[in-house]
PDB file of C-alpha atoms and ligand atoms in Angstrom:
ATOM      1  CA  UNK A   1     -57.412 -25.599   7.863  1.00 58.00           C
ATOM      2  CA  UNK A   2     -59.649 -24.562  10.918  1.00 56.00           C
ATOM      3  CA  UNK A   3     -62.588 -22.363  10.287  1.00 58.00           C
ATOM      4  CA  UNK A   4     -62.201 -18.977  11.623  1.00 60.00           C
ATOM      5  CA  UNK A   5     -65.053 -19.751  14.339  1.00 63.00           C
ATOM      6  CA  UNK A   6     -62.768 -23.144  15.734  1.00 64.00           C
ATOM      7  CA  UNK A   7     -59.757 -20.643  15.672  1.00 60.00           C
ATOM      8  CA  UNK A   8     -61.595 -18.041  17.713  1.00 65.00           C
ATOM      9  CA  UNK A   9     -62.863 -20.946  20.254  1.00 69.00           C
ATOM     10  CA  UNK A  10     -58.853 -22.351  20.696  1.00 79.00           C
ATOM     11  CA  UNK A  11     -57.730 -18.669  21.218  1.00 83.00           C
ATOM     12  CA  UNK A  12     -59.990 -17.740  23.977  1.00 87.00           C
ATOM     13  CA  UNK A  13     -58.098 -19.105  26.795  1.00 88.00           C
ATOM     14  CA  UNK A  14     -54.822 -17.299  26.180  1.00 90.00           C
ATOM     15  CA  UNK A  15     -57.439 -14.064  25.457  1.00 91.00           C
ATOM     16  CA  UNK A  16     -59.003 -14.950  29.277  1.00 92.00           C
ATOM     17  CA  UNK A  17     -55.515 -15.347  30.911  1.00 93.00           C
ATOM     18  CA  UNK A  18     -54.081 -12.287  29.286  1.00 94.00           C
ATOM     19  CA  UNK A  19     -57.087 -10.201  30.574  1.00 94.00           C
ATOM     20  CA  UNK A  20     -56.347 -11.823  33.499  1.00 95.00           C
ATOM     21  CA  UNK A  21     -52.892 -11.138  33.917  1.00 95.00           C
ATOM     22  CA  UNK A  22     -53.354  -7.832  32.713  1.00 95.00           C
ATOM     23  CA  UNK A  23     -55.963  -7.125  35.341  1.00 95.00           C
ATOM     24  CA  UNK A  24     -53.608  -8.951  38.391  1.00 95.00           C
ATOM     25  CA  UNK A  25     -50.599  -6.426  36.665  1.00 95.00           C
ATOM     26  CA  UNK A  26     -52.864  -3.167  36.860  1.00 95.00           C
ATOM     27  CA  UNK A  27     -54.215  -4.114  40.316  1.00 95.00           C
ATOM     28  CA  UNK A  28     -50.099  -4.726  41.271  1.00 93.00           C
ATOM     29  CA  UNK A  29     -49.330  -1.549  39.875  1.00 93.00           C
ATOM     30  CA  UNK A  30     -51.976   0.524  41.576  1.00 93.00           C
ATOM     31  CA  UNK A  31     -51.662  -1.212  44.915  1.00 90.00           C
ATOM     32  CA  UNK A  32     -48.002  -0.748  45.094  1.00 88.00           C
ATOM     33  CA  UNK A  33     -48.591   2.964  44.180  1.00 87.00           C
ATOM     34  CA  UNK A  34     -51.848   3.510  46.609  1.00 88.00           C
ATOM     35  CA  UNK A  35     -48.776   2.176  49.532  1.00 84.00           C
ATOM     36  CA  UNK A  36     -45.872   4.445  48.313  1.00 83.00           C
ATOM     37  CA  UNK A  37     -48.318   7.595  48.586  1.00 83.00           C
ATOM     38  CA  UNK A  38     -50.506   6.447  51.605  1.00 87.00           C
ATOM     39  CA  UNK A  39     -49.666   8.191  54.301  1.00 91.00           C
ATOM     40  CA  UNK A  40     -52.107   8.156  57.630  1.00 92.00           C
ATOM     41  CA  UNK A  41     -54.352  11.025  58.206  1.00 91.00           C
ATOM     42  CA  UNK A  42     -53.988  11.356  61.951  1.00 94.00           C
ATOM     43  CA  UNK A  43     -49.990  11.523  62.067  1.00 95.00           C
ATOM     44  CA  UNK A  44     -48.545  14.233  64.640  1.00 97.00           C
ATOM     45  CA  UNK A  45     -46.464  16.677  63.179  1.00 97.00           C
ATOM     46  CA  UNK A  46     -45.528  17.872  66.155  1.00 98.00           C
ATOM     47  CA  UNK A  47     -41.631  19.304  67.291  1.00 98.00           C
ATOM     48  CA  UNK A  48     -42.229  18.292  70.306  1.00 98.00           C
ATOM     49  CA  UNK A  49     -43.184  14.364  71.607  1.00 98.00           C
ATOM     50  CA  UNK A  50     -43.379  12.506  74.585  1.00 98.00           C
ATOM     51  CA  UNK A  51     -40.702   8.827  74.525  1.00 98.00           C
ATOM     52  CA  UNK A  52     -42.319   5.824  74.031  1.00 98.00           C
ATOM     53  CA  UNK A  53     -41.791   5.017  77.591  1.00 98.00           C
ATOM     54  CA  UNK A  54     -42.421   8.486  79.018  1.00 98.00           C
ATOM     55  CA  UNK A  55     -39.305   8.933  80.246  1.00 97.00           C
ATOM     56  CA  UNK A  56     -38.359  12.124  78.125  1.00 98.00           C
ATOM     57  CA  UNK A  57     -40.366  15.041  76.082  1.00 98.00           C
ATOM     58  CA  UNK A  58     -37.816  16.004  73.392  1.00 98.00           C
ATOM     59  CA  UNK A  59     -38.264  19.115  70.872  1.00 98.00           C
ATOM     60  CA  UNK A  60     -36.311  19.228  67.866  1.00 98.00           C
ATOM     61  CA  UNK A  61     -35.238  22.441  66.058  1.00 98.00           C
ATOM     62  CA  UNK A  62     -34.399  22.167  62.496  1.00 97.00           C
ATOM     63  CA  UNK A  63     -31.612  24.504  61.284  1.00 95.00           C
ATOM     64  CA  UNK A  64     -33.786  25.572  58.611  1.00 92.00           C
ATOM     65  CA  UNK A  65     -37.783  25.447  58.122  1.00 90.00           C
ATOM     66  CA  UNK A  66     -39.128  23.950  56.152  1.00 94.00           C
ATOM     67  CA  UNK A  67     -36.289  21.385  55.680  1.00 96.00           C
ATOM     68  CA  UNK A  68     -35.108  21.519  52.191  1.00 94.00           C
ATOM     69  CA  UNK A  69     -34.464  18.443  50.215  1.00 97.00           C
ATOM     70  CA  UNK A  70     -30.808  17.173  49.326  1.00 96.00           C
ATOM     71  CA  UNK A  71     -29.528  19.719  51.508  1.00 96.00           C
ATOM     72  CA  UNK A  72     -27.147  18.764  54.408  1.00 97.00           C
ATOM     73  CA  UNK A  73     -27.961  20.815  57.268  1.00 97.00           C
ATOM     74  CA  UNK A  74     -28.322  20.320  61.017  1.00 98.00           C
ATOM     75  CA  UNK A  75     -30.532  20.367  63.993  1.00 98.00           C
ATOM     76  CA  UNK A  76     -30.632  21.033  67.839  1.00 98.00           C
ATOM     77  CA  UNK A  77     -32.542  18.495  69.851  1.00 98.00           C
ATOM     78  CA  UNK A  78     -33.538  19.721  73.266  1.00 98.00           C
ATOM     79  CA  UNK A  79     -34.538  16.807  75.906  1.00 98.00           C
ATOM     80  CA  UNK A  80     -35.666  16.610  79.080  1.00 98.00           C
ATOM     81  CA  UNK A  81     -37.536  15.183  81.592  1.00 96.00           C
ATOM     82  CA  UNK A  82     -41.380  15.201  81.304  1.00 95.00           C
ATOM     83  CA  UNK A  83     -41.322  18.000  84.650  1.00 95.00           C
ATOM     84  CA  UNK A  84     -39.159  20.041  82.657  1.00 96.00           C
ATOM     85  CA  UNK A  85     -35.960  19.546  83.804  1.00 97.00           C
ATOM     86  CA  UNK A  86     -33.064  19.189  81.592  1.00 98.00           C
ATOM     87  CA  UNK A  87     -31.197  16.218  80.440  1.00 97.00           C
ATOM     88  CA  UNK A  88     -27.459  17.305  80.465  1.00 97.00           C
ATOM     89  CA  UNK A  89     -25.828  13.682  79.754  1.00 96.00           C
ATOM     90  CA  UNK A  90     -27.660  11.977  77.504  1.00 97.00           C
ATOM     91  CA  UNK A  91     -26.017   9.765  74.880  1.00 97.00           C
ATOM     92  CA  UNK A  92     -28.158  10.397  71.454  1.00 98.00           C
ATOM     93  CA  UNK A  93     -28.481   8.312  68.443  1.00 98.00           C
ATOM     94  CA  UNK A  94     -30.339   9.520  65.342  1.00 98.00           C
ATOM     95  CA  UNK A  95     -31.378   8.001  62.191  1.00 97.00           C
ATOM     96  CA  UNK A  96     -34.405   8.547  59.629  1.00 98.00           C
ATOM     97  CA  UNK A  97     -36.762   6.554  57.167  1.00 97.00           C
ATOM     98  CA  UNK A  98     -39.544   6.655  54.527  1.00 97.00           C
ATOM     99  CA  UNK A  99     -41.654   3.879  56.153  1.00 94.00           C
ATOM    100  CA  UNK A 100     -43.925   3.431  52.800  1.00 93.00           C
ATOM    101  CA  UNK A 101     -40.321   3.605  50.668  1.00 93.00           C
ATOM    102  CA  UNK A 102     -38.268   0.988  53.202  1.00 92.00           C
ATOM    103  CA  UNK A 103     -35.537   3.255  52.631  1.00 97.00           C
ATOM    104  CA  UNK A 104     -33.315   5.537  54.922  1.00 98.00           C
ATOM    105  CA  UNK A 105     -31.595   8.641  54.804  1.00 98.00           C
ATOM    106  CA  UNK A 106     -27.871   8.645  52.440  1.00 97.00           C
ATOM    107  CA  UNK A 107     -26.333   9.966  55.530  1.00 97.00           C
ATOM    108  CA  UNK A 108     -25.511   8.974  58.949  1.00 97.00           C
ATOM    109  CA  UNK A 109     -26.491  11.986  60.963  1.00 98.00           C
ATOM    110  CA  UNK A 110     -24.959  12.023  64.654  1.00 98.00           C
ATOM    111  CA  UNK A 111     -24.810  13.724  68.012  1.00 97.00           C
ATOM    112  CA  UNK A 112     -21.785  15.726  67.410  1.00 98.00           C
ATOM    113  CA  UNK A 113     -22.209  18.363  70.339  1.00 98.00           C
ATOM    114  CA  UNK A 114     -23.829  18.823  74.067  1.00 98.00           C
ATOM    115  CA  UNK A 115     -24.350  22.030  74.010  1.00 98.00           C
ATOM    116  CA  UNK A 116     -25.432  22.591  77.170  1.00 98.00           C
ATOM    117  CA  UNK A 117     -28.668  22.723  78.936  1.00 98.00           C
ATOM    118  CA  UNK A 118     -30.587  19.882  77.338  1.00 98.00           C
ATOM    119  CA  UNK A 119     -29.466  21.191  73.452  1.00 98.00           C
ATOM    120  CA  UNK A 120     -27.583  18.759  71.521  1.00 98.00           C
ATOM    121  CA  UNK A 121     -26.517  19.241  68.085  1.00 98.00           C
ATOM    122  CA  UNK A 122     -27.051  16.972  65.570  1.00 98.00           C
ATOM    123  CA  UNK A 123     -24.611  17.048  62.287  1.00 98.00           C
ATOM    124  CA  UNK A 124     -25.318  15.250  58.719  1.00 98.00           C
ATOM    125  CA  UNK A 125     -29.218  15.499  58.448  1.00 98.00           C
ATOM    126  CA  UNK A 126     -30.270  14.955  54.787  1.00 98.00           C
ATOM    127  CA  UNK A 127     -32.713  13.920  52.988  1.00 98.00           C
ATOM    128  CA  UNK A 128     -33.244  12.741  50.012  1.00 97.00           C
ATOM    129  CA  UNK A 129     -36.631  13.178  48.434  1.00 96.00           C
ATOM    130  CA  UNK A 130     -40.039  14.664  49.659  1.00 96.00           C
ATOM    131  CA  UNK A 131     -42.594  12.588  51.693  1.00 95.00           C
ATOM    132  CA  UNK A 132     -43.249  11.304  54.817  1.00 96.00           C
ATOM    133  CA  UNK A 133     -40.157  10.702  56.933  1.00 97.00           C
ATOM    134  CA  UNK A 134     -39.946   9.430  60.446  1.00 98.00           C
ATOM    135  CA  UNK A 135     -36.816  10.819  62.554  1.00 98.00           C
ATOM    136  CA  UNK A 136     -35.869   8.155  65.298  1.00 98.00           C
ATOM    137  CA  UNK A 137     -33.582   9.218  68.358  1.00 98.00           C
ATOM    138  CA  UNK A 138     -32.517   6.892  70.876  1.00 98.00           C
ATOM    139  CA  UNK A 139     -31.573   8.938  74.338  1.00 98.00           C
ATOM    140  CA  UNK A 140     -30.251   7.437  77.059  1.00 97.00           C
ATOM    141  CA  UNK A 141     -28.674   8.667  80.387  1.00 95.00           C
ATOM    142  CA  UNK A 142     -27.432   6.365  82.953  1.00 92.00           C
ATOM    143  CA  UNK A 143     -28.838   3.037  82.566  1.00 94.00           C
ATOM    144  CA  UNK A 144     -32.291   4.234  80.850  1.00 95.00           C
ATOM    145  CA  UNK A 145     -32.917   4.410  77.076  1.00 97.00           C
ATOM    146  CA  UNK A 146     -36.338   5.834  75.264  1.00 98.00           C
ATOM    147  CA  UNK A 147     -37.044   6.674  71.702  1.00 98.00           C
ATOM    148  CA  UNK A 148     -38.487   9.400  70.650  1.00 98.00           C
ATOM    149  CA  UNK A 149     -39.835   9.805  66.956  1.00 98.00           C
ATOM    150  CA  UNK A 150     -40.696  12.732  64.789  1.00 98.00           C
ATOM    151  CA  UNK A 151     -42.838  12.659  62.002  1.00 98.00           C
ATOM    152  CA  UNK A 152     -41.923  15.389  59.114  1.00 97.00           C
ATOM    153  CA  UNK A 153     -44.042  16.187  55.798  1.00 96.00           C
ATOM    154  CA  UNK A 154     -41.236  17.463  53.481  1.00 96.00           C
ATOM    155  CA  UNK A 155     -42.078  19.196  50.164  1.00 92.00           C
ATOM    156  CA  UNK A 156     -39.663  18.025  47.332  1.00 86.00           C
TER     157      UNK A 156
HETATM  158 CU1   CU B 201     -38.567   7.645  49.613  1.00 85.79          CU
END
């Protein structure tokens, strides 16, 4: 039979390496949650935003503000060029994400409509759950293309 003190000596390396493991587990845990949440403090909110490339200033109008969540609902885009002239043939793509969730929106919104003078309308925007979203649209006319992106806060 081992005295209690040898038995306490033989158990102290699975005692170390469950404190350990319990530690890396927390740490996991709290990281994982810290990246879910984060969310950068200088992000532009804006409607409004210049293309990556310049090429276009697009404003978006949201059929309903704020945007509520699990609701399918639509919005006008307006585009044009960054002198303020109106982009009346564009070909527009849309689609949305949670860049700290690596998930997407459980729709496929689309360009349904020109409606004339820049306006498009965009059909099928949903989203699912409150956070920060980023709202991607590829425009193109003739044989340019620029993205524009929107950054939305939603309550949910
Ligand atoms: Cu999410």
């Amino acid at each position: 039979m081992p005295t209690p003190r040898r038995l306490h000596l033989r158990r102290r390396p699975i005692l170390i390496a469950a404190a350990a493991l319990t530690i890396l587990v927390l740490a996991y845990l709290g990281f994982t949650m810290w990246r879910m949440s984060y969310v950068p403090a200088d992000l532009d909110y804006s409607t409004t935003q210049l293309s990556e490339s310049g090429l276009y200033q697009a404003t978006i109008v949201p059929e309903t503000e704020p945007i509520a969540i699990n609701q399918l609902h639509t919005w006008v885009i307006h585009i044009e060029t960054p002198d303020g002239q109106p982009l009346t043939d564009a070909t527009v793509t849309v689609d949305g994400d949670m860049p700290q969730h690596g998930h997407g929106m459980p729709t496929r919104p689309q360009v349904t409509q020109n409606l004339g003078n820049g306006d498009y309308l965009v059909e099928g925007m949903k989203f699912q759950m409150g956070g920060w979203w980023v709202v991607d649209f590829l425009i193109g006319e003739g044989s340019e293309q620029d993205k524009v992106s929107f950054n939305l806060m939603l309550e949910g």
